[in-house]
Short mmCIF file of C-alpha atoms in Angstrom, two decimals:
data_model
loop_
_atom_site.label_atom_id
_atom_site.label_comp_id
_atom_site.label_asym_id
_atom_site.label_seq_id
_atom_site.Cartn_x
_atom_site.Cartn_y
_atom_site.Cartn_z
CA UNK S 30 115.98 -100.85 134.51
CA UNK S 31 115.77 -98.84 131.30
CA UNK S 32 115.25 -100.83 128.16
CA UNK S 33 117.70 -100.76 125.50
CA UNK S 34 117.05 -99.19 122.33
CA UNK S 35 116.88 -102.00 119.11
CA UNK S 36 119.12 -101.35 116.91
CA UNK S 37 118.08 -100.03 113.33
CA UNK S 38 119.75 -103.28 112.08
CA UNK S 39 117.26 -105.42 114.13
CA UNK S 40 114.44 -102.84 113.56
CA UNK S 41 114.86 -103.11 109.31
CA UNK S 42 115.09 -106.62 109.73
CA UNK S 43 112.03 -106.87 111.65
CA UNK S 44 109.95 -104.92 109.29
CA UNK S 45 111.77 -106.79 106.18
CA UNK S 46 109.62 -109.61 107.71
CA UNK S 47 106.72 -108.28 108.31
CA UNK S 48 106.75 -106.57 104.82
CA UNK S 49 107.66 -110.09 103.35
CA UNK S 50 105.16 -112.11 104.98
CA UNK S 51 102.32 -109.82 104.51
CA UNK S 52 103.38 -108.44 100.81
CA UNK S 53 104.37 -112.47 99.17
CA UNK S 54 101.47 -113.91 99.64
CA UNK S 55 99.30 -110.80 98.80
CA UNK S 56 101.09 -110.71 95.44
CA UNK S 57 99.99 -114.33 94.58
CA UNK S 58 96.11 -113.40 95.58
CA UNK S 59 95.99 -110.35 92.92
CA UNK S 60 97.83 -112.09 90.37
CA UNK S 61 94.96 -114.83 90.67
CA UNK S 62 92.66 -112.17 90.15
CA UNK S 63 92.98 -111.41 86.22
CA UNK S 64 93.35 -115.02 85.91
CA UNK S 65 89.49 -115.02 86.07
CA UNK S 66 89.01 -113.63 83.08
CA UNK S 67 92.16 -114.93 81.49
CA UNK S 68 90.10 -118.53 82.36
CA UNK S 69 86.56 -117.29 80.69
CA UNK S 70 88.67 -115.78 77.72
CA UNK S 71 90.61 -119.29 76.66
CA UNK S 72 87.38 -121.13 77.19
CA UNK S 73 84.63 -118.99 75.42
CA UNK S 74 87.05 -118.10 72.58
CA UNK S 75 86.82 -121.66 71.28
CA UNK S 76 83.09 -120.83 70.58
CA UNK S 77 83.58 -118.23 68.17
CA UNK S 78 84.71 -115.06 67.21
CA UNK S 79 81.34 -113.17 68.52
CA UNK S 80 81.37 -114.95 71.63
CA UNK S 81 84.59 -113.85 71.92
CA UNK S 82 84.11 -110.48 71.83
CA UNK S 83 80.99 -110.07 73.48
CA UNK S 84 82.61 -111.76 76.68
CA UNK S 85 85.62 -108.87 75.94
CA UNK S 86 82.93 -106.04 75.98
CA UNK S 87 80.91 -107.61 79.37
CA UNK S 88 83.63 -107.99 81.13
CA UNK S 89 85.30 -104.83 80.66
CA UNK S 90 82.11 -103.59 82.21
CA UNK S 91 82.14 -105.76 84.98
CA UNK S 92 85.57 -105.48 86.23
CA UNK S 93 84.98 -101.62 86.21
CA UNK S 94 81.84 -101.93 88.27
CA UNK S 95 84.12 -103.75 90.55
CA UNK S 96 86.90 -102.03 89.89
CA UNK S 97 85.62 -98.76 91.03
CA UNK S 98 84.62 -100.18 94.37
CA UNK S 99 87.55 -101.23 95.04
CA UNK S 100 87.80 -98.81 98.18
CA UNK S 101 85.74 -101.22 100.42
CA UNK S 102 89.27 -103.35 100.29
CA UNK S 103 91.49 -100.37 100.91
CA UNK S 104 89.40 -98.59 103.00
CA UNK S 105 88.45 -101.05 105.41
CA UNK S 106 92.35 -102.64 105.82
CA UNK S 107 93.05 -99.06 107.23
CA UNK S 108 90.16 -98.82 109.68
CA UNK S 109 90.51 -102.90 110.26
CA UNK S 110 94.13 -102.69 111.36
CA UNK S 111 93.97 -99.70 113.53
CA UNK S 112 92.07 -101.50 115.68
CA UNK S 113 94.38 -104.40 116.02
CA UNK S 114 97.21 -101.74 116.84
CA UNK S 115 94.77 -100.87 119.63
CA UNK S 116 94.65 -104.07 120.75
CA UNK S 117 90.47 -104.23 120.32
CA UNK S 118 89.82 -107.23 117.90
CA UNK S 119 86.36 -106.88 118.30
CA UNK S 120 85.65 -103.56 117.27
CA UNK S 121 87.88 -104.47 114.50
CA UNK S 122 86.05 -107.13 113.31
CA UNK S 123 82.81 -104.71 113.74
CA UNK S 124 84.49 -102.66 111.55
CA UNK S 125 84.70 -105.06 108.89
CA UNK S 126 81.81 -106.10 109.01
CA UNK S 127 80.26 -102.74 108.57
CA UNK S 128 82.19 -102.86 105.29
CA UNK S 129 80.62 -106.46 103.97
CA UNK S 130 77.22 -104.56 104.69
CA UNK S 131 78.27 -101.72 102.29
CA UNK S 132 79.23 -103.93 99.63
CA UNK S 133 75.93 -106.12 100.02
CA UNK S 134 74.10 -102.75 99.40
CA UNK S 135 75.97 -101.41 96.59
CA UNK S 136 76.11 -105.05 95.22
CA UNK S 137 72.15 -104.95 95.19
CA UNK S 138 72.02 -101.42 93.69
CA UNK S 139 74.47 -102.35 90.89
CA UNK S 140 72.41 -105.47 90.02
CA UNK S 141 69.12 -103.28 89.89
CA UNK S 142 71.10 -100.90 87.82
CA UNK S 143 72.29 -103.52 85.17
CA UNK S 144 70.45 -105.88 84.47
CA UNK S 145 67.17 -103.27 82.59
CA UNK S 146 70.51 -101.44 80.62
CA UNK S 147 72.09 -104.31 79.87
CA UNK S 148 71.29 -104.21 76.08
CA UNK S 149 71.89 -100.17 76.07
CA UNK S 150 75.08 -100.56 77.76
CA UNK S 151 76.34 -102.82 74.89
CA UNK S 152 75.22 -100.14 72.36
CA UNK S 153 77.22 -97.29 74.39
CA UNK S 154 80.53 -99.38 74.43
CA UNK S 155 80.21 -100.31 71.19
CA UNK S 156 79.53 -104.28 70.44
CA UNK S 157 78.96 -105.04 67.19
CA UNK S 158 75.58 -106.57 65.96
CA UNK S 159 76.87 -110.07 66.21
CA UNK S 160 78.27 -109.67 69.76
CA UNK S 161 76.13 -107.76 71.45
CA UNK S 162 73.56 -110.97 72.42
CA UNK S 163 76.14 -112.47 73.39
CA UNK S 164 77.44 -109.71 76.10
CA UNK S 165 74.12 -108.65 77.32
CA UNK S 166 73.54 -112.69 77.64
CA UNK S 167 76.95 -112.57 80.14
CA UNK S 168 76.44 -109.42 81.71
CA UNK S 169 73.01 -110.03 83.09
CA UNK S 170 74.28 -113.81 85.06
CA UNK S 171 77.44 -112.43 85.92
CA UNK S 172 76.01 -109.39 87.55
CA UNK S 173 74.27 -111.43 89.70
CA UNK S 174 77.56 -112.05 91.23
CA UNK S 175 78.50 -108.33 91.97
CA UNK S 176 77.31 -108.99 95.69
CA UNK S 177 79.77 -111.73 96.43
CA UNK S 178 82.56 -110.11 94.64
CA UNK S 179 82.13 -107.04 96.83
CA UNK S 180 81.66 -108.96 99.81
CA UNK S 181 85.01 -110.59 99.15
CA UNK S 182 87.14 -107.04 98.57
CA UNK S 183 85.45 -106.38 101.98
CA UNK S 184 86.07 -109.23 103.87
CA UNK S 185 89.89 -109.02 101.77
CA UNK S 186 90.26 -105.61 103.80
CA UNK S 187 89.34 -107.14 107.02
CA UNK S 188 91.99 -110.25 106.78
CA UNK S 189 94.40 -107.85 105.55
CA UNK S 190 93.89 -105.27 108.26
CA UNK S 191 94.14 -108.51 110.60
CA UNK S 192 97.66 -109.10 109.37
CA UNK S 193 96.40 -111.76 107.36
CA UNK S 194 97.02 -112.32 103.36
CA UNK S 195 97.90 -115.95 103.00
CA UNK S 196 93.59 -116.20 103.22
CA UNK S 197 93.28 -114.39 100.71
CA UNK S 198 95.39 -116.45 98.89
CA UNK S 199 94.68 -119.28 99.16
CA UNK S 200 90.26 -118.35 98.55
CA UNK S 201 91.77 -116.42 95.75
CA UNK S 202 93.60 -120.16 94.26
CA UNK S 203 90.71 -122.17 95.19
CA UNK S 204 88.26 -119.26 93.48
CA UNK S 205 90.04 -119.95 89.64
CA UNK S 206 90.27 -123.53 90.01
CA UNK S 207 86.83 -123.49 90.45
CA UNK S 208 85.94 -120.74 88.03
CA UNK S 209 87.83 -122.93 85.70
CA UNK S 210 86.38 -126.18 86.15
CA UNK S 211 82.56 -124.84 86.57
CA UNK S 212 83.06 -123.04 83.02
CA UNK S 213 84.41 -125.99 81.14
CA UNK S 214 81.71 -127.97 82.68
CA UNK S 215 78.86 -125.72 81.65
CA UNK S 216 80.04 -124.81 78.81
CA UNK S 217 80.83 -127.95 76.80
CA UNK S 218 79.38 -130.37 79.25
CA UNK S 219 75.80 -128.72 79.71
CA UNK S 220 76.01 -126.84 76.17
CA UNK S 221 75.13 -123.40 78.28
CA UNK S 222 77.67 -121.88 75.46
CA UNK S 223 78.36 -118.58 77.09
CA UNK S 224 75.49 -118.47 79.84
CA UNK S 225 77.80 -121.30 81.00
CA UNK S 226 80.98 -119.30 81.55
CA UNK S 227 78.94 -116.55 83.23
CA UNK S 228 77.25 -118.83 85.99
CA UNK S 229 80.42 -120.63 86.11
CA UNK S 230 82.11 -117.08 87.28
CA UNK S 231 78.83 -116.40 89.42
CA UNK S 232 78.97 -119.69 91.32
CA UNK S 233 82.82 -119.70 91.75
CA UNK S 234 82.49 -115.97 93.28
CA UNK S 235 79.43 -117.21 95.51
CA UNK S 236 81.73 -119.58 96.93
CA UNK S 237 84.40 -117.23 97.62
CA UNK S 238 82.32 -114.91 99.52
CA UNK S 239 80.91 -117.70 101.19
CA UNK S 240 84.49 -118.53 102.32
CA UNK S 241 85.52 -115.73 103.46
CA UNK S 242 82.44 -115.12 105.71
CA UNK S 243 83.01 -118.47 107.16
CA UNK S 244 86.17 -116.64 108.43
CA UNK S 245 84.75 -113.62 109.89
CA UNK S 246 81.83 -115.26 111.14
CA UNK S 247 84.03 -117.08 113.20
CA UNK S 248 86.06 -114.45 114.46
CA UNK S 249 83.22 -112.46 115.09
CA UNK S 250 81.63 -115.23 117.76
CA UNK S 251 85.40 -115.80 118.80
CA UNK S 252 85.93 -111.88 119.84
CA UNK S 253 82.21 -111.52 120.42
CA UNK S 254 81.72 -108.37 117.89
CA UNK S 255 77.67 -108.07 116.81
CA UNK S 256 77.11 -109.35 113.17
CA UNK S 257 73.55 -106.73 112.98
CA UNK S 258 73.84 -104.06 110.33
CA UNK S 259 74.80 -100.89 111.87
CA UNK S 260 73.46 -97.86 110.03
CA UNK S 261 76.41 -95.63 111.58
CA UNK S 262 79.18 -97.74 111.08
CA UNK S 263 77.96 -98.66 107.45
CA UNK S 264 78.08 -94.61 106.76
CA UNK S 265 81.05 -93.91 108.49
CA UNK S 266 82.40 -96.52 106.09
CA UNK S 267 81.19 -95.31 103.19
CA UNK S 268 82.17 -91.51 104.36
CA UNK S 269 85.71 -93.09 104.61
CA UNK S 270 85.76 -94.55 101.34
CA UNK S 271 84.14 -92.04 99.05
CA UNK S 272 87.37 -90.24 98.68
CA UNK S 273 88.88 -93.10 97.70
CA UNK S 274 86.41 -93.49 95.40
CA UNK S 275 87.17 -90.20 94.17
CA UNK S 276 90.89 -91.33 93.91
CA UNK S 277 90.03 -94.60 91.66
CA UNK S 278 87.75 -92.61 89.26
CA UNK S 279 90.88 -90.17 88.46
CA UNK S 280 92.81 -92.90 87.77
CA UNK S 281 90.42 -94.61 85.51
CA UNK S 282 90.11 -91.50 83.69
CA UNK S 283 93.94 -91.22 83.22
CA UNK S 284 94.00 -94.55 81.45
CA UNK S 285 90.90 -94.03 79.64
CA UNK S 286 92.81 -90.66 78.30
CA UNK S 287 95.83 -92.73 77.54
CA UNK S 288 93.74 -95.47 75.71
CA UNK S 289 91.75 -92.87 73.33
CA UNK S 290 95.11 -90.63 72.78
CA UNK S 291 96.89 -94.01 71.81
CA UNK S 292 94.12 -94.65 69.18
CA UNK S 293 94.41 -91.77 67.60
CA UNK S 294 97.79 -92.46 66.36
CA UNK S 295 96.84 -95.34 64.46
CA UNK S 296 96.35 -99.13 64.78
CA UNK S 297 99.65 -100.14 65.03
CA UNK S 298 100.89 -97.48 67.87
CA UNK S 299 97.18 -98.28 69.66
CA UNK S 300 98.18 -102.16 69.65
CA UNK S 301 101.09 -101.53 71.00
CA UNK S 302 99.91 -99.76 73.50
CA UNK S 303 97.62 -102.69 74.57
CA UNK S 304 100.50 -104.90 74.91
CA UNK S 305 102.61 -102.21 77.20
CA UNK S 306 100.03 -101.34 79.21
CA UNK S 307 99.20 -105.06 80.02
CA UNK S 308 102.57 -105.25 80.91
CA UNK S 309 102.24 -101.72 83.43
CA UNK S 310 99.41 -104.03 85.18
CA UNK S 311 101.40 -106.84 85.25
CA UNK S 312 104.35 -104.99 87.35
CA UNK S 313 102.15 -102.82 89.83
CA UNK S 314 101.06 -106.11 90.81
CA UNK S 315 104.80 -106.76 92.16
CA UNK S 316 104.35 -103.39 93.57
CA UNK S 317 100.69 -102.95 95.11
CA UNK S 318 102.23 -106.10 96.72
CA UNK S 319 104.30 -103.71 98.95
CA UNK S 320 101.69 -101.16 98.85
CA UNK S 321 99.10 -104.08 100.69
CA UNK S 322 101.81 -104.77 103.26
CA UNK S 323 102.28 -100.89 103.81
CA UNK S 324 97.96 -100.56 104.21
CA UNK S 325 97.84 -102.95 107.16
CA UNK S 326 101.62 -102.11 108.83
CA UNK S 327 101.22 -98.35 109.02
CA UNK S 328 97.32 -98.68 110.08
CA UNK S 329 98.38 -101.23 113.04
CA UNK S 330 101.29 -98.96 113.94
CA UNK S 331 99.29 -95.70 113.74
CA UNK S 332 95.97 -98.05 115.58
CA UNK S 333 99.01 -98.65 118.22
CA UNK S 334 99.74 -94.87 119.03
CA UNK S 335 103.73 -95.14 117.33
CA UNK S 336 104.36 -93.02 115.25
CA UNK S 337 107.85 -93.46 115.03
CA UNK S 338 107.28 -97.32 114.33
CA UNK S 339 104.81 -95.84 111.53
CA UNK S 340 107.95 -93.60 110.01
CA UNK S 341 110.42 -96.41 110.12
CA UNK S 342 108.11 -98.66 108.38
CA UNK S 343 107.34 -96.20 105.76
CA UNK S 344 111.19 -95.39 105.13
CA UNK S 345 111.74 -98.95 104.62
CA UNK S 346 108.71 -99.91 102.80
CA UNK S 347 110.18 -96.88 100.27
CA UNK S 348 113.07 -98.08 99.81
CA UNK S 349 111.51 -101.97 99.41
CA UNK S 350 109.43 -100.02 96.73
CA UNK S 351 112.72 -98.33 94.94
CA UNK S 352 114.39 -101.35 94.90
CA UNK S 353 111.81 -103.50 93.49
CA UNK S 354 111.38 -100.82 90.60
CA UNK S 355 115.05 -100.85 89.43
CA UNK S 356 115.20 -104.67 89.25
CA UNK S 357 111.50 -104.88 87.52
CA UNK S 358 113.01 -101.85 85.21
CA UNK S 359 116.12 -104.16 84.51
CA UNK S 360 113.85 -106.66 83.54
CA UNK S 361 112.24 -104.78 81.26
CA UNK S 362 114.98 -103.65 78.97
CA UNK S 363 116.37 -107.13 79.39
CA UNK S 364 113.00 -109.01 78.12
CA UNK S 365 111.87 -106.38 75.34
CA UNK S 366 113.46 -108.92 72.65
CA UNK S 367 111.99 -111.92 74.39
CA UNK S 368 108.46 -110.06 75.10
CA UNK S 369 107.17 -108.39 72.48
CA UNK S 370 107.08 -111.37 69.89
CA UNK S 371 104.92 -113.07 72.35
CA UNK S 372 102.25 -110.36 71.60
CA UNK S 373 102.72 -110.00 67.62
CA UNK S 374 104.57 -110.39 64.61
CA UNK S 375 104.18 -107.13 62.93
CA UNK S 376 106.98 -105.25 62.32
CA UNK S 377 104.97 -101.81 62.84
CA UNK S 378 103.87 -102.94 66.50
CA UNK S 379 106.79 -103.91 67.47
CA UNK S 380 108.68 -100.57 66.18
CA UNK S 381 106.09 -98.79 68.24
CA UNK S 382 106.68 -100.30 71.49
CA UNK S 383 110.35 -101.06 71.62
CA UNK S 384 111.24 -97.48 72.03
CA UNK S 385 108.06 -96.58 74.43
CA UNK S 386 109.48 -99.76 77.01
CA UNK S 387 112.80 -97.89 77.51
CA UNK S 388 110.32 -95.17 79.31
CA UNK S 389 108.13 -97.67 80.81
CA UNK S 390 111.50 -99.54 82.33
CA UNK S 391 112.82 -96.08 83.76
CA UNK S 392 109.73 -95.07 85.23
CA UNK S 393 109.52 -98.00 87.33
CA UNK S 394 111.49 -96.65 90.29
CA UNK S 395 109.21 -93.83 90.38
CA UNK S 396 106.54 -95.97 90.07
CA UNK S 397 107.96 -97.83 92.76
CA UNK S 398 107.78 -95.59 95.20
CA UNK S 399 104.38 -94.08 94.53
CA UNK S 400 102.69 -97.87 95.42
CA UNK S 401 104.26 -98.22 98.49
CA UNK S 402 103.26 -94.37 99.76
CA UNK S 403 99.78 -94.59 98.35
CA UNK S 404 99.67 -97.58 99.89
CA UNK S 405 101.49 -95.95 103.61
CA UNK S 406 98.71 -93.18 103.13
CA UNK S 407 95.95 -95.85 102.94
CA UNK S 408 96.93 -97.04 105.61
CA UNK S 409 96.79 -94.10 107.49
CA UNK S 410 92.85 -93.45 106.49
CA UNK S 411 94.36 -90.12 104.72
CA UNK S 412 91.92 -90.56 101.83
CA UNK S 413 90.65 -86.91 101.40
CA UNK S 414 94.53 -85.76 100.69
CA UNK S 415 95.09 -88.89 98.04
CA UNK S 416 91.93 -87.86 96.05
CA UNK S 417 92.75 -83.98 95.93
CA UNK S 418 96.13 -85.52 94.80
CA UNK S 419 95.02 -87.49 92.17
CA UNK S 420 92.20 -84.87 91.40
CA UNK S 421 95.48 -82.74 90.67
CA UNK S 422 97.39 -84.91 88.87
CA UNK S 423 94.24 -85.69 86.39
CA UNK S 424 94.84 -82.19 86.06
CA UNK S 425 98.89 -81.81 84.63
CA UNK S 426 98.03 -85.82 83.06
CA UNK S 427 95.10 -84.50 80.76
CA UNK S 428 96.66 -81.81 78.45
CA UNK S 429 99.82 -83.64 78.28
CA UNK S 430 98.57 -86.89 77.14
CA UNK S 431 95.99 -84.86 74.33
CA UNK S 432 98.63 -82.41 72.96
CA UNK S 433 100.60 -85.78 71.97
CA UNK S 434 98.97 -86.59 68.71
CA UNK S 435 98.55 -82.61 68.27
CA UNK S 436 102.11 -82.08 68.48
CA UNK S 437 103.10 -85.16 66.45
CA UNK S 438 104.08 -87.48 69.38
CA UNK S 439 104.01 -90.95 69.26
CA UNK S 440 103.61 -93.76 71.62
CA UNK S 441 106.77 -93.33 73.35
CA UNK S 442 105.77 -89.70 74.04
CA UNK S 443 102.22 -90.76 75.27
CA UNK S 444 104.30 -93.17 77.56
CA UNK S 445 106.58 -89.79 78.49
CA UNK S 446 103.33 -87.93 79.55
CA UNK S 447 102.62 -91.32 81.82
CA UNK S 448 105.77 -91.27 83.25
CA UNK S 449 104.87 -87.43 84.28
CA UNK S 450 101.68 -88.36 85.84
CA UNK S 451 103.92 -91.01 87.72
CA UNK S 452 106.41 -88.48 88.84
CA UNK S 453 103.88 -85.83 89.74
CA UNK S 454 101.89 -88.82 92.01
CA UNK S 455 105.36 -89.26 93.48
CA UNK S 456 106.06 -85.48 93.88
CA UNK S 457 102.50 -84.95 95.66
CA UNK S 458 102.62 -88.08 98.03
CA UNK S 459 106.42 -88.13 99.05
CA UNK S 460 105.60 -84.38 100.12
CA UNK S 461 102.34 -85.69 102.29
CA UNK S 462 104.89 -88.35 103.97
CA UNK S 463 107.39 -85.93 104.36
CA UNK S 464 105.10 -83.32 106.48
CA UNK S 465 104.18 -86.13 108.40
CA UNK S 466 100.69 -84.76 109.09
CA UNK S 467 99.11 -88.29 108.17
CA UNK S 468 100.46 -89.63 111.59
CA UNK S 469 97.43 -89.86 113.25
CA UNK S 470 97.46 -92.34 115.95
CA UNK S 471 94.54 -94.21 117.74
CA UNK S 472 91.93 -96.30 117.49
CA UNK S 473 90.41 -94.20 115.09
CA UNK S 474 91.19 -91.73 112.30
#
C-alpha cells in the first residue's frame, strides 16, 4: 500500500515545532551569555572608576579570545547532528568529543599565550595608567578559565547537534547565578577586590564545563563511543572549523571598521553608535535563535539522506527568519522614544541615533534572513563557501564604511553601509541555497 504524501500544512507545522522547541530555549542560553559580564560589570563598578575600566579592557579581550573560537560550537552541531540523521549516536558522540579535545588544546595554548603578554596586551588596547593593574590582574585568573569555556561551546555543539538546547539552558542559568553569587562573595566577602570577580567567573565556568561533561560522559558509556583523544578526528575537526574561523575573523573586522569609522565622527555620533550597536547584538540574539535551530535541523536532515526534508526546512526556517525581522523592525521604530533615554540624556547622542535606528529597523528583515541561512549553511558543514562569502563581503563593507567620514556621512550613513554588508551577506547566501549545491547528504560531509 503506497503511503500518502503529508500535506505541506502538516509538514510546516511539523517543522514550526521543531524550529520552536529547538530555537526558544536556545535563545534564553545566549541571552544568559552577556549576562556574565553584565554580572562582573555591576559588581566591580562599585569599586571604582579604574576597576571599572580595567575589567572593560580584560574582558573585551577575553570574550574575543572566545569569541573567535566560536566555530567549535557551530562546527561541531553540523558534524554532531549528521550523525543522528544517520541514525549512529555513537559516532556522533565521538564526534563531539573530538571537538572538547580541540578546545582543551587551544584552551591550553591561549593560556600559555596570555598570561607572559598580559601587561603588553593592556598597553596595545590602550588602558590607562590607573587601569591597567587592574586588567592584567583579571586577565591573567580569568584566562585560566579559557579551557572550560571552550569545552562548553564544544560540548554546546554536541547537545545541539543532539536536538538538545533546553541543556544548554538551563547550565547556561545555573552558570550566572553562580558567577553572580561567587563574585559578590569574593569580592566584598573575602576583600579579593577584582581578583575576586575574576575567580568568581573562573570557578562558575569550571563548573559549567564540568556539567556539561557529566552529560556526554554519560552518553558516551550509554552509546558506547571511546572517550581517548583521537589525533584524526581532532584534525578533521579543526580542518572543518578553520573556515569558519575564517568567517568569524571577517566579521570581527567589519565591526572593528564600523567602531573606528564611528569614532572618527566625533564623540557624540561614536556614543551613539555604542548604544545602537548594543542594540544590533541584542536582536541577532532573537535571530541566531532560528539560525541554532536551522544548524542542527538541516545537519540531521542532510545526516538522514533527505534532501527534500532539508529544502522544506530551510524555506520555512526563511520565512521564520523574515517574519521575526519585520516584527523586531516594528519594534524598533516603536521603542526609539522609549530606548534611547535609557542610554543618555544628551541631546547630541540622541540626534545621532534617532535617525541611524530607522536604518537599523529596516534592515532587520534582511538581517533576518541572513541568520537563518548562515545558520542552514552551518548546518550543512558548507564552511569553505561562508568564509569566501564573508571574505567578499569584507571586501564591498571596507571602502564603504571608510569613505563615510571622507564624504561627510554621518552615523546614519555608517549604519547605511551596514545595512549593505547585510544585504550583500543576504545576496551571497540566498544564491548558495538557491543552487542547492550544499545538499550533501550522509553521514558525513
Amino acid at each position: 500500500m503506497t503511503q500518502a504524501p503529508v500535506a505541506p500544512r502538516a509538514t510546516r507545522h511539523r517543522h514550526d515545532r521543531e524550529i520552536v522547541a529547538l530555537a526558544v530555549p536556545a535563545f534564553g542560553a545566549l541571552v544568559a551569555e552577556p549576562l556574565f559580564v553584565l554580572a562582573d560589570s555591576a559588581i566591580v563598578g562599585h569599586l571604582g572608576t579604574a576597576q571599572l575600566a580595567g575589567l572593560g579592557v580584560a574582558s573585551a579581550l577575553l570574550m574575543t579570545a572566545v569569541g573567535v573560537f566560536v566555530f567549535l560550537a557551530y562546527a561541531t552541531t553540523a558534524a554532531v547532528a549528521r550523525r543522528v540523521g544517520a541514525g549512529d549516536l555513537r559516532a556522533a558522540i565521538r564526534q563531539g568529543m573530538d571537538g572538547i579535545w580541540l578546545a582543551l588544546l587551544i584552551g591550553v595554548t591561549v593560556i600559555a599565550l596570555a598570561l607572559p603578554t598580559a601587561p603588553s596586551l593592556m598597553e596595545v588596547f590602550g588602558a590607562s595608567g590607573s587601569a591597567a593593574p587592574y586588567a592584567t590582574t583579571y586577565l591573567r585568573i580569568s584566562v585560566l578559565g579559557i579551557p572550560a569555556m571552550l569545552v562548553v561551546l564544544a560540548a554546546t555543539g554536541i547537545l545541539r547537534g543532539l536536538q538538545d538546547t533546553r541543556t544548554p539552558l538551563y547550565v547556561a542559568v545555573g552558570g550566572f547565578v553562580t558567577n553572580a553569587v561567587l563574585n559578590v562573595a569574593l569580592v566584598y566577602g573575602a576583600g579579593l577586590g577584582i581578583a575576586g570577580s575574576a575567580w568568581g567567573t573562573v570557578i562558575a565556568q569550571c563548573g559549567m564545563a564540568a556539567v556539561y561533561l557529566r552529560v556526554v560522559l554519560r552518553g558516551a558509556r550509554k552509546h558506547g563511543a571511546s572517550l581517548r583523544p583521537d589525533a584524526a578526528g581532532i584534525r578533521a575537526c579543526a580542518q572543518a572549523g578553520t573556515p569558519l574561523l575564517v568567517r568569524t575573523l571577517s566579521l570581527r573586522a567589519i565591526l572593528l571598521i564600523a567602531t573606528a569609522v564611528a569614532a572618527r565622527l566625533g564623540n557624540a555620533d561614536m556614543a551613539a553608535h555604542q548604544i545602537i550597536l548594543s542594540l544590533w547584538s541584542l536582536l541577532a540574539f532573537a535571530l541566531d535563535a532560528i539560525a541554532i535551530a536551522g544548524q542542527a535541523i538541516i545537519g540531521r536532515y542532510l545526516g538522514a539522506g533527505d534532501a527534500r526534508g532539508a529544502r522544506e526546512a530551510c524555506r520555512r526556517m526563511v520565512q521564520w527568519g523574515l517574519v521575526t525581522g519585520l516584527v523586531l523592525g516594528l519594534l524598533v521604530i516603536v521603542s526609539r522614544p522609549l530606548f534611547l533615554p535609557l542610554f543618555s540624556g544628551d541631546p547630541g547622542v540622541r540626534n545621532a541615533a534617532l535617525p541611524a535606528l530607522v536604518m537599523v529597523a529596516l534592515s532587520q528583515p534582511i538581517c533576518g534572513i541572513v541568520f537563518v541561512l548562515d545558520g542552514v549553511l552551518m548546518g550543512a558543514g558548507d564552511g569553505p563557501y561562508l568564509a569566501w562569502a564573508m571574505l567578499l563581503t569584507l571586501a564591498v563593507f571596507a571602502p564603504a564604511a571608510l569613505l563615510v567620514p571622507v564624504l561627510g556621512g554621518g552615523l546614519t550613513a555608517l549604519w547605511g553601509a551596514m545595512t549593505l554588508m547585510m544585504t550583500m551577506r543576504m545576496l551571497t547566501l540566498w544564491l548558495r541555497s538557491r543552487s542547492g549545491r550544499w545538499m550533501v547528504t550522509g553521514a558525513t560531509r
